[in-house]
Amino acid sequence: MNERYSLDELISMAVAREINDYENIVIGVGIPITACILAKGLHAKNAILMTESGLIGFNPLVPVVGIADVGASKGFSYSTDLFSMFTTHTYRGFVDKCFLGCGQIDKFGNINSTVIGDYKNFKKRLPGSGGAADFISYAKQTVLTLNRGQFVEKLDYFTSPGYLDGGDSRDRSGHFLRGSGPSTVVSRKGVFKFDPVSKEMFLASNHPGITVEEIKKDIPWDLKVSPDLTETKPPTAEELAFSRKFNPALSIGQRATARLINKIRYPKLPEKGNAFIQELRDKFFS
């Protein structure tokens, strides 16, 4: 296709393709919500979307700003509470797939979404676990997104469990739904899967214009590459039209959108004030 698309749109489409029809999906904020709506609108029309706060059969009208953003919805099938969402739905194995972002990830899909640096003297504070540790433990599959995070040999903080030490260590621990764990990682350069035996991450596809060598530079271990390596499929015209109707911000990128909104909201804020606010955001919220 000749139509231009943003990197955020490419990532959103790659995530959407991980969703199958009739699956029970726990959605998050950001790119995953657009991916879920795209999948439900185009190829997984019978997927059931659920929020961490307990909205079942969630049907968003616009991108949500939080896990309990009822105002963003056209409607939902029924509502429960957060406690029941975990105890009745998640812990009993009724969640087929969930989506989590991460600040750091290691070769076995263990993730850090708490702090970068030492916990008591951190360089950057991340959102924390929230329900991430529960969902990756009991959902049948987890799709991870690495937007501005990094691949590391050792996590600064262990927030949520992937495949622990690799192999069958996750199942042997006895703490998780058997056979569960991360299935896919989508980064800004490629899509990664996990070896069914060793549970080590490998490169499955590289994004258009990105070489394997460029991807390997970001990864501190000897990254294995699939013998069937492909290029990540670009979004189709139909997918782009659907995505831009639901979340037009993705077409120019989320960070560019945030900068534009700040300029509109605070047009008279001195440059020094802008720099100070950006410093706080980078440390606590980015």
PDB file of C-alpha atoms in Angstrom:
ATOM      1  CA  MET A   1       0.000   0.000   0.000  1.00  0.00           C
ATOM      2  CA  ASN A   2       1.145   3.573  -0.683  1.00  0.00           C
ATOM      3  CA  GLU A   3      -0.750   5.335   2.107  1.00  0.00           C
ATOM      4  CA  ARG A   4       1.503   6.708   4.814  1.00  0.00           C
ATOM      5  CA  TYR A   5       1.104   5.602   8.410  1.00  0.00           C
ATOM      6  CA  SER A   6       2.719   6.448  11.736  1.00  0.00           C
ATOM      7  CA  LEU A   7       4.775   4.078  13.861  1.00  0.00           C
ATOM      8  CA  ASP A   8       2.034   4.138  16.515  1.00  0.00           C
ATOM      9  CA  GLU A   9      -0.464   3.018  13.880  1.00  0.00           C
ATOM     10  CA  LEU A  10       1.823   0.193  12.769  1.00  0.00           C
ATOM     11  CA  ILE A  11       2.234  -0.979  16.382  1.00  0.00           C
ATOM     12  CA  SER A  12      -1.504  -0.740  16.994  1.00  0.00           C
ATOM     13  CA  MET A  13      -2.224  -2.949  13.973  1.00  0.00           C
ATOM     14  CA  ALA A  14       0.441  -5.467  15.016  1.00  0.00           C
ATOM     15  CA  VAL A  15      -1.188  -5.720  18.460  1.00  0.00           C
ATOM     16  CA  ALA A  16      -4.677  -5.997  16.944  1.00  0.00           C
ATOM     17  CA  ARG A  17      -3.638  -9.046  14.929  1.00  0.00           C
ATOM     18  CA  GLU A  18      -2.925 -10.905  18.177  1.00  0.00           C
ATOM     19  CA  ILE A  19      -6.657 -10.857  19.010  1.00  0.00           C
ATOM     20  CA  ASN A  20      -8.865 -13.739  17.887  1.00  0.00           C
ATOM     21  CA  ASP A  21     -12.623 -14.015  17.555  1.00  0.00           C
ATOM     22  CA  TYR A  22     -14.604 -15.095  20.647  1.00  0.00           C
ATOM     23  CA  GLU A  23     -11.755 -14.310  23.056  1.00  0.00           C
ATOM     24  CA  ASN A  24     -12.350 -12.639  26.432  1.00  0.00           C
ATOM     25  CA  ILE A  25      -9.989  -9.669  26.447  1.00  0.00           C
ATOM     26  CA  VAL A  26      -8.932  -7.373  29.282  1.00  0.00           C
ATOM     27  CA  ILE A  27      -8.137  -4.043  27.671  1.00  0.00           C
ATOM     28  CA  GLY A  28      -5.799  -1.330  28.876  1.00  0.00           C
ATOM     29  CA  VAL A  29      -5.338   2.333  28.034  1.00  0.00           C
ATOM     30  CA  GLY A  30      -3.225   3.735  25.201  1.00  0.00           C
ATOM     31  CA  ILE A  31      -2.426   1.752  22.063  1.00  0.00           C
ATOM     32  CA  PRO A  32      -4.030  -1.524  23.301  1.00  0.00           C
ATOM     33  CA  ILE A  33      -7.506   0.043  23.469  1.00  0.00           C
ATOM     34  CA  THR A  34      -7.281   1.146  19.827  1.00  0.00           C
ATOM     35  CA  ALA A  35      -5.924  -2.282  18.874  1.00  0.00           C
ATOM     36  CA  CYS A  36      -8.819  -4.035  20.616  1.00  0.00           C
ATOM     37  CA  ILE A  37     -11.446  -1.822  18.990  1.00  0.00           C
ATOM     38  CA  LEU A  38      -9.786  -2.319  15.603  1.00  0.00           C
ATOM     39  CA  ALA A  39      -9.797  -6.107  16.035  1.00  0.00           C
ATOM     40  CA  LYS A  40     -13.417  -6.180  17.215  1.00  0.00           C
ATOM     41  CA  GLY A  41     -14.517  -3.957  14.365  1.00  0.00           C
ATOM     42  CA  LEU A  42     -12.743  -5.879  11.611  1.00  0.00           C
ATOM     43  CA  HIS A  43     -11.841  -9.496  12.329  1.00  0.00           C
ATOM     44  CA  ALA A  44     -12.841 -10.433  15.894  1.00  0.00           C
ATOM     45  CA  LYS A  45     -16.415  -9.177  16.043  1.00  0.00           C
ATOM     46  CA  ASN A  46     -17.390 -11.639  18.782  1.00  0.00           C
ATOM     47  CA  ALA A  47     -14.494 -10.837  21.113  1.00  0.00           C
ATOM     48  CA  ILE A  48     -15.639  -9.666  24.548  1.00  0.00           C
ATOM     49  CA  LEU A  49     -13.803  -6.615  25.869  1.00  0.00           C
ATOM     50  CA  MET A  50     -13.497  -6.150  29.631  1.00  0.00           C
ATOM     51  CA  THR A  51     -11.944  -3.453  31.794  1.00  0.00           C
ATOM     52  CA  GLU A  52     -10.008  -3.966  35.005  1.00  0.00           C
ATOM     53  CA  SER A  53     -12.673  -1.979  36.845  1.00  0.00           C
ATOM     54  CA  GLY A  54     -15.370  -4.518  35.922  1.00  0.00           C
ATOM     55  CA  LEU A  55     -17.131  -3.395  32.735  1.00  0.00           C
ATOM     56  CA  ILE A  56     -17.962  -6.505  30.690  1.00  0.00           C
ATOM     57  CA  GLY A  57     -18.788  -6.302  26.990  1.00  0.00           C
ATOM     58  CA  PHE A  58     -17.248  -2.820  26.949  1.00  0.00           C
ATOM     59  CA  ASN A  59     -17.931  -0.875  23.746  1.00  0.00           C
ATOM     60  CA  PRO A  60     -15.850   2.337  23.726  1.00  0.00           C
ATOM     61  CA  LEU A  61     -16.872   5.366  21.713  1.00  0.00           C
ATOM     62  CA  VAL A  62     -13.528   7.157  22.167  1.00  0.00           C
ATOM     63  CA  PRO A  63     -10.157   6.140  23.693  1.00  0.00           C
ATOM     64  CA  VAL A  64     -10.414   5.713  27.455  1.00  0.00           C
ATOM     65  CA  VAL A  65      -8.334   7.780  29.883  1.00  0.00           C
ATOM     66  CA  GLY A  66      -8.468   5.231  32.702  1.00  0.00           C
ATOM     67  CA  ILE A  67      -9.665   1.761  33.629  1.00  0.00           C
ATOM     68  CA  ALA A  68     -13.024   3.083  34.881  1.00  0.00           C
ATOM     69  CA  ASP A  69     -13.798   5.595  32.132  1.00  0.00           C
ATOM     70  CA  VAL A  70     -17.513   4.810  31.742  1.00  0.00           C
ATOM     71  CA  GLY A  71     -18.053   8.089  29.903  1.00  0.00           C
ATOM     72  CA  ALA A  72     -15.969   6.831  26.974  1.00  0.00           C
ATOM     73  CA  SER A  73     -18.383   3.978  26.332  1.00  0.00           C
ATOM     74  CA  LYS A  74     -21.379   3.543  24.057  1.00  0.00           C
ATOM     75  CA  GLY A  75     -22.452   0.871  26.499  1.00  0.00           C
ATOM     76  CA  PHE A  76     -21.566  -2.464  28.069  1.00  0.00           C
ATOM     77  CA  SER A  77     -23.281  -5.786  28.735  1.00  0.00           C
ATOM     78  CA  TYR A  78     -23.043  -5.663  32.499  1.00  0.00           C
ATOM     79  CA  SER A  79     -20.941  -4.221  35.288  1.00  0.00           C
ATOM     80  CA  THR A  80     -19.258  -5.852  38.237  1.00  0.00           C
ATOM     81  CA  ASP A  81     -16.622  -4.483  40.635  1.00  0.00           C
ATOM     82  CA  LEU A  82     -12.839  -4.601  40.575  1.00  0.00           C
ATOM     83  CA  PHE A  83     -12.678  -7.272  43.283  1.00  0.00           C
ATOM     84  CA  SER A  84     -14.995  -9.581  41.341  1.00  0.00           C
ATOM     85  CA  MET A  85     -13.128  -8.870  38.127  1.00  0.00           C
ATOM     86  CA  PHE A  86     -10.066 -10.479  39.649  1.00  0.00           C
ATOM     87  CA  THR A  87     -11.577 -13.194  41.860  1.00  0.00           C
ATOM     88  CA  THR A  88     -14.470 -14.334  39.654  1.00  0.00           C
ATOM     89  CA  HIS A  89     -13.084 -13.726  36.163  1.00  0.00           C
ATOM     90  CA  THR A  90      -9.292 -13.607  36.195  1.00  0.00           C
ATOM     91  CA  TYR A  91      -8.286 -16.034  38.961  1.00  0.00           C
ATOM     92  CA  ARG A  92     -10.694 -18.681  37.639  1.00  0.00           C
ATOM     93  CA  GLY A  93      -9.117 -18.590  34.180  1.00  0.00           C
ATOM     94  CA  PHE A  94     -11.855 -16.836  32.211  1.00  0.00           C
ATOM     95  CA  VAL A  95      -9.510 -14.204  30.707  1.00  0.00           C
ATOM     96  CA  ASP A  96      -8.106 -15.405  27.384  1.00  0.00           C
ATOM     97  CA  LYS A  97      -5.784 -12.501  26.726  1.00  0.00           C
ATOM     98  CA  CYS A  98      -4.589  -9.294  28.350  1.00  0.00           C
ATOM     99  CA  PHE A  99      -2.338  -6.438  27.257  1.00  0.00           C
ATOM    100  CA  LEU A 100       0.392  -4.886  29.383  1.00  0.00           C
ATOM    101  CA  GLY A 101       2.986  -2.179  28.842  1.00  0.00           C
ATOM    102  CA  CYS A 102       6.415  -2.431  30.400  1.00  0.00           C
ATOM    103  CA  GLY A 103       9.325  -0.191  31.313  1.00  0.00           C
ATOM    104  CA  GLN A 104      11.840  -3.034  31.213  1.00  0.00           C
ATOM    105  CA  ILE A 105      11.648  -6.620  29.978  1.00  0.00           C
ATOM    106  CA  ASP A 106      14.122  -9.504  30.104  1.00  0.00           C
ATOM    107  CA  LYS A 107      14.614 -12.446  27.749  1.00  0.00           C
ATOM    108  CA  PHE A 108      11.994 -14.572  29.523  1.00  0.00           C
ATOM    109  CA  GLY A 109       9.251 -11.929  29.486  1.00  0.00           C
ATOM    110  CA  ASN A 110       9.526 -10.865  33.139  1.00  0.00           C
ATOM    111  CA  ILE A 111       8.641  -7.181  33.353  1.00  0.00           C
ATOM    112  CA  ASN A 112       9.346  -4.076  35.395  1.00  0.00           C
ATOM    113  CA  SER A 113       6.693  -1.359  35.440  1.00  0.00           C
ATOM    114  CA  THR A 114       7.604   0.116  38.849  1.00  0.00           C
ATOM    115  CA  VAL A 115      10.877   2.076  38.831  1.00  0.00           C
ATOM    116  CA  ILE A 116      13.967   2.640  36.717  1.00  0.00           C
ATOM    117  CA  GLY A 117      17.053   2.597  38.918  1.00  0.00           C
ATOM    118  CA  ASP A 118      17.237   1.831  42.619  1.00  0.00           C
ATOM    119  CA  TYR A 119      13.820   1.612  44.282  1.00  0.00           C
ATOM    120  CA  LYS A 120      14.695   4.117  47.030  1.00  0.00           C
ATOM    121  CA  ASN A 121      16.622   6.466  44.762  1.00  0.00           C
ATOM    122  CA  PHE A 122      14.932   5.973  41.407  1.00  0.00           C
ATOM    123  CA  LYS A 123      15.709   7.705  38.132  1.00  0.00           C
ATOM    124  CA  LYS A 124      12.133   7.366  36.919  1.00  0.00           C
ATOM    125  CA  ARG A 125       8.896   6.325  38.618  1.00  0.00           C
ATOM    126  CA  LEU A 126       6.647   4.129  36.490  1.00  0.00           C
ATOM    127  CA  PRO A 127       2.903   3.482  36.979  1.00  0.00           C
ATOM    128  CA  GLY A 128       3.498   0.334  39.024  1.00  0.00           C
ATOM    129  CA  SER A 129       1.856  -3.046  38.921  1.00  0.00           C
ATOM    130  CA  GLY A 130      -1.804  -2.203  39.360  1.00  0.00           C
ATOM    131  CA  GLY A 131      -3.421  -5.393  38.130  1.00  0.00           C
ATOM    132  CA  ALA A 132      -0.508  -6.334  35.847  1.00  0.00           C
ATOM    133  CA  ALA A 133       0.952  -9.039  38.083  1.00  0.00           C
ATOM    134  CA  ASP A 134      -2.486 -10.643  38.495  1.00  0.00           C
ATOM    135  CA  PHE A 135      -3.365 -10.574  34.809  1.00  0.00           C
ATOM    136  CA  ILE A 136      -0.046 -11.959  33.538  1.00  0.00           C
ATOM    137  CA  SER A 137      -0.302 -14.676  36.207  1.00  0.00           C
ATOM    138  CA  TYR A 138      -3.819 -15.883  35.412  1.00  0.00           C
ATOM    139  CA  ALA A 139      -4.726 -14.775  31.892  1.00  0.00           C
ATOM    140  CA  LYS A 140      -4.171 -17.566  29.380  1.00  0.00           C
ATOM    141  CA  GLN A 141      -1.966 -15.316  27.248  1.00  0.00           C
ATOM    142  CA  THR A 142      -0.421 -11.881  27.650  1.00  0.00           C
ATOM    143  CA  VAL A 143       0.642  -9.494  24.894  1.00  0.00           C
ATOM    144  CA  LEU A 144       3.325  -7.034  26.013  1.00  0.00           C
ATOM    145  CA  THR A 145       4.037  -3.645  24.450  1.00  0.00           C
ATOM    146  CA  LEU A 146       7.401  -1.933  24.793  1.00  0.00           C
ATOM    147  CA  ASN A 147       6.827   1.619  23.635  1.00  0.00           C
ATOM    148  CA  ARG A 148       9.498   3.681  25.383  1.00  0.00           C
ATOM    149  CA  GLY A 149      10.887   0.910  27.583  1.00  0.00           C
ATOM    150  CA  GLN A 150      14.018  -1.174  27.189  1.00  0.00           C
ATOM    151  CA  PHE A 151      15.265  -4.731  26.979  1.00  0.00           C
ATOM    152  CA  VAL A 152      17.559  -5.602  29.893  1.00  0.00           C
ATOM    153  CA  GLU A 153      19.584  -8.565  31.118  1.00  0.00           C
ATOM    154  CA  LYS A 154      18.381  -7.975  34.684  1.00  0.00           C
ATOM    155  CA  LEU A 155      15.342  -5.968  35.786  1.00  0.00           C
ATOM    156  CA  ASP A 156      15.816  -3.007  38.135  1.00  0.00           C
ATOM    157  CA  TYR A 157      12.619  -4.146  39.853  1.00  0.00           C
ATOM    158  CA  PHE A 158      10.652  -7.365  39.350  1.00  0.00           C
ATOM    159  CA  THR A 159       7.013  -6.272  38.949  1.00  0.00           C
ATOM    160  CA  SER A 160       5.265  -9.048  37.039  1.00  0.00           C
ATOM    161  CA  PRO A 161       6.247 -12.633  36.181  1.00  0.00           C
ATOM    162  CA  GLY A 162       6.877 -13.860  32.681  1.00  0.00           C
ATOM    163  CA  TYR A 163       8.553 -17.242  32.321  1.00  0.00           C
ATOM    164  CA  LEU A 164      10.754 -16.682  35.406  1.00  0.00           C
ATOM    165  CA  ASP A 165      14.056 -18.512  34.666  1.00  0.00           C
ATOM    166  CA  GLY A 166      12.834 -20.004  31.403  1.00  0.00           C
ATOM    167  CA  GLY A 167      11.952 -23.563  30.474  1.00  0.00           C
ATOM    168  CA  ASP A 168       9.172 -24.992  32.641  1.00  0.00           C
ATOM    169  CA  SER A 169      10.083 -22.898  35.704  1.00  0.00           C
ATOM    170  CA  ARG A 170       6.817 -20.948  35.531  1.00  0.00           C
ATOM    171  CA  ASP A 171       4.647 -24.081  35.553  1.00  0.00           C
ATOM    172  CA  ARG A 172       6.853 -25.826  38.142  1.00  0.00           C
ATOM    173  CA  SER A 173       6.439 -22.923  40.559  1.00  0.00           C
ATOM    174  CA  GLY A 174       2.771 -23.845  40.978  1.00  0.00           C
ATOM    175  CA  HIS A 175       1.737 -20.211  41.352  1.00  0.00           C
ATOM    176  CA  PHE A 176       0.218 -19.588  37.921  1.00  0.00           C
ATOM    177  CA  LEU A 177      -2.401 -20.898  35.532  1.00  0.00           C
ATOM    178  CA  ARG A 178      -0.644 -23.777  33.750  1.00  0.00           C
ATOM    179  CA  GLY A 179       0.353 -22.956  30.200  1.00  0.00           C
ATOM    180  CA  SER A 180      -0.150 -19.232  30.753  1.00  0.00           C
ATOM    181  CA  GLY A 181       2.400 -16.501  30.164  1.00  0.00           C
ATOM    182  CA  PRO A 182       3.464 -13.875  27.635  1.00  0.00           C
ATOM    183  CA  SER A 183       2.918 -14.829  24.001  1.00  0.00           C
ATOM    184  CA  THR A 184       4.073 -11.733  22.133  1.00  0.00           C
ATOM    185  CA  VAL A 185       6.117  -8.562  22.622  1.00  0.00           C
ATOM    186  CA  VAL A 186       5.542  -5.634  20.256  1.00  0.00           C
ATOM    187  CA  SER A 187       8.252  -2.961  20.353  1.00  0.00           C
ATOM    188  CA  ARG A 188       8.928   0.104  18.233  1.00  0.00           C
ATOM    189  CA  LYS A 189      11.243  -1.961  16.026  1.00  0.00           C
ATOM    190  CA  GLY A 190       9.784  -5.447  15.812  1.00  0.00           C
ATOM    191  CA  VAL A 191       7.540  -8.245  17.027  1.00  0.00           C
ATOM    192  CA  PHE A 192       8.912 -10.967  19.309  1.00  0.00           C
ATOM    193  CA  LYS A 193       7.611 -14.401  20.280  1.00  0.00           C
ATOM    194  CA  PHE A 194       8.725 -16.989  22.856  1.00  0.00           C
ATOM    195  CA  ASP A 195      10.298 -20.380  22.152  1.00  0.00           C
ATOM    196  CA  PRO A 196       7.820 -23.098  23.236  1.00  0.00           C
ATOM    197  CA  VAL A 197      10.529 -25.091  25.075  1.00  0.00           C
ATOM    198  CA  SER A 198      13.169 -22.659  26.371  1.00  0.00           C
ATOM    199  CA  LYS A 199      10.630 -19.786  26.733  1.00  0.00           C
ATOM    200  CA  GLU A 200      13.332 -17.406  25.540  1.00  0.00           C
ATOM    201  CA  MET A 201      12.247 -14.450  23.435  1.00  0.00           C
ATOM    202  CA  PHE A 202      13.114 -14.461  19.725  1.00  0.00           C
ATOM    203  CA  LEU A 203      12.564 -12.002  16.877  1.00  0.00           C
ATOM    204  CA  ALA A 204       9.576 -12.987  14.724  1.00  0.00           C
ATOM    205  CA  SER A 205       9.286  -9.902  12.498  1.00  0.00           C
ATOM    206  CA  ASN A 206      11.051  -6.594  11.982  1.00  0.00           C
ATOM    207  CA  HIS A 207       9.126  -3.408  11.246  1.00  0.00           C
ATOM    208  CA  PRO A 208       9.475  -1.917   7.737  1.00  0.00           C
ATOM    209  CA  GLY A 209      12.755  -0.024   7.361  1.00  0.00           C
ATOM    210  CA  ILE A 210      14.301  -1.600  10.483  1.00  0.00           C
ATOM    211  CA  THR A 211      17.112  -4.146  10.136  1.00  0.00           C
ATOM    212  CA  VAL A 212      17.848  -7.101  12.401  1.00  0.00           C
ATOM    213  CA  GLU A 213      21.180  -5.496  13.282  1.00  0.00           C
ATOM    214  CA  GLU A 214      19.426  -2.332  14.490  1.00  0.00           C
ATOM    215  CA  ILE A 215      17.149  -4.416  16.704  1.00  0.00           C
ATOM    216  CA  LYS A 216      20.044  -6.420  18.142  1.00  0.00           C
ATOM    217  CA  LYS A 217      21.809  -3.205  19.204  1.00  0.00           C
ATOM    218  CA  ASP A 218      18.994  -2.580  21.712  1.00  0.00           C
ATOM    219  CA  ILE A 219      19.172  -6.050  23.254  1.00  0.00           C
ATOM    220  CA  PRO A 220      21.879  -7.027  25.789  1.00  0.00           C
ATOM    221  CA  TRP A 221      21.720 -10.774  25.164  1.00  0.00           C
ATOM    222  CA  ASP A 222      22.345 -12.860  22.041  1.00  0.00           C
ATOM    223  CA  LEU A 223      18.916 -12.474  20.473  1.00  0.00           C
ATOM    224  CA  LYS A 224      17.724 -15.458  18.481  1.00  0.00           C
ATOM    225  CA  VAL A 225      16.024 -14.775  15.153  1.00  0.00           C
ATOM    226  CA  SER A 226      13.257 -16.906  13.669  1.00  0.00           C
ATOM    227  CA  PRO A 227      14.287 -18.853  10.549  1.00  0.00           C
ATOM    228  CA  ASP A 228      10.927 -17.718   9.175  1.00  0.00           C
ATOM    229  CA  LEU A 229      11.556 -14.032   9.934  1.00  0.00           C
ATOM    230  CA  THR A 230       9.096 -11.745   8.174  1.00  0.00           C
ATOM    231  CA  GLU A 231       8.547  -8.011   7.895  1.00  0.00           C
ATOM    232  CA  THR A 232       5.722  -6.678  10.045  1.00  0.00           C
ATOM    233  CA  LYS A 233       2.668  -6.301   7.849  1.00  0.00           C
ATOM    234  CA  PRO A 234       1.787  -2.616   7.308  1.00  0.00           C
ATOM    235  CA  PRO A 235      -1.763  -1.495   8.097  1.00  0.00           C
ATOM    236  CA  THR A 236      -4.250  -1.721   5.263  1.00  0.00           C
ATOM    237  CA  ALA A 237      -6.295   1.229   4.038  1.00  0.00           C
ATOM    238  CA  GLU A 238      -9.355  -0.233   5.794  1.00  0.00           C
ATOM    239  CA  GLU A 239      -7.458  -0.604   9.080  1.00  0.00           C
ATOM    240  CA  LEU A 240      -6.115   2.950   8.887  1.00  0.00           C
ATOM    241  CA  ALA A 241      -9.548   4.404   8.159  1.00  0.00           C
ATOM    242  CA  PHE A 242     -11.049   2.540  11.114  1.00  0.00           C
ATOM    243  CA  SER A 243      -8.192   3.485  13.456  1.00  0.00           C
ATOM    244  CA  ARG A 244      -8.219   7.172  12.522  1.00  0.00           C
ATOM    245  CA  LYS A 245     -11.941   7.439  13.057  1.00  0.00           C
ATOM    246  CA  PHE A 246     -11.618   5.993  16.568  1.00  0.00           C
ATOM    247  CA  ASN A 247      -8.254   7.469  17.617  1.00  0.00           C
ATOM    248  CA  PRO A 248      -6.920  10.095  15.187  1.00  0.00           C
ATOM    249  CA  ALA A 249      -4.088  10.962  17.599  1.00  0.00           C
ATOM    250  CA  LEU A 250      -2.240   7.803  16.558  1.00  0.00           C
ATOM    251  CA  SER A 251      -1.765   9.175  13.056  1.00  0.00           C
ATOM    252  CA  ILE A 252       0.650  11.842  14.317  1.00  0.00           C
ATOM    253  CA  GLY A 253       1.945   9.873  17.296  1.00  0.00           C
ATOM    254  CA  GLN A 254       0.950  10.049  20.941  1.00  0.00           C
ATOM    255  CA  ARG A 255       3.929  12.132  22.099  1.00  0.00           C
ATOM    256  CA  ALA A 256       3.411  14.719  19.347  1.00  0.00           C
ATOM    257  CA  THR A 257      -0.264  14.874  20.285  1.00  0.00           C
ATOM    258  CA  ALA A 258       0.612  15.453  23.948  1.00  0.00           C
ATOM    259  CA  ARG A 259       2.977  18.310  23.044  1.00  0.00           C
ATOM    260  CA  LEU A 260       0.312  19.920  20.863  1.00  0.00           C
ATOM    261  CA  ILE A 261      -2.302  19.664  23.638  1.00  0.00           C
ATOM    262  CA  ASN A 262       0.116  21.261  26.127  1.00  0.00           C
ATOM    263  CA  LYS A 263       0.718  24.195  23.786  1.00  0.00           C
ATOM    264  CA  ILE A 264      -3.029  24.730  23.426  1.00  0.00           C
ATOM    265  CA  ARG A 265      -3.694  24.402  27.179  1.00  0.00           C
ATOM    266  CA  TYR A 266      -0.748  26.497  28.362  1.00  0.00           C
ATOM    267  CA  PRO A 267       0.052  28.971  25.555  1.00  0.00           C
ATOM    268  CA  LYS A 268       1.572  31.564  27.911  1.00  0.00           C
ATOM    269  CA  LEU A 269       3.614  29.202  30.052  1.00  0.00           C
ATOM    270  CA  PRO A 270       7.273  30.369  30.055  1.00  0.00           C
ATOM    271  CA  GLU A 271       9.806  28.073  28.406  1.00  0.00           C
ATOM    272  CA  LYS A 272      11.418  27.478  31.802  1.00  0.00           C
ATOM    273  CA  GLY A 273       8.050  26.362  33.171  1.00  0.00           C
ATOM    274  CA  ASN A 274       7.541  24.057  30.212  1.00  0.00           C
ATOM    275  CA  ALA A 275      10.944  22.485  30.827  1.00  0.00           C
ATOM    276  CA  PHE A 276      10.150  21.992  34.529  1.00  0.00           C
ATOM    277  CA  ILE A 277       6.803  20.323  33.785  1.00  0.00           C
ATOM    278  CA  GLN A 278       8.443  18.089  31.180  1.00  0.00           C
ATOM    279  CA  GLU A 279      11.135  17.103  33.686  1.00  0.00           C
ATOM    280  CA  LEU A 280       8.459  16.062  36.199  1.00  0.00           C
ATOM    281  CA  ARG A 281       6.558  14.113  33.550  1.00  0.00           C
ATOM    282  CA  ASP A 282       9.706  12.326  32.404  1.00  0.00           C
ATOM    283  CA  LYS A 283      10.538  11.298  35.962  1.00  0.00           C
ATOM    284  CA  PHE A 284       7.130  10.283  37.237  1.00  0.00           C
ATOM    285  CA  PHE A 285       4.757   9.663  34.352  1.00  0.00           C
ATOM    286  CA  SER A 286       6.514   8.870  31.058  1.00  0.00           C
TER     287      SER A 286
END
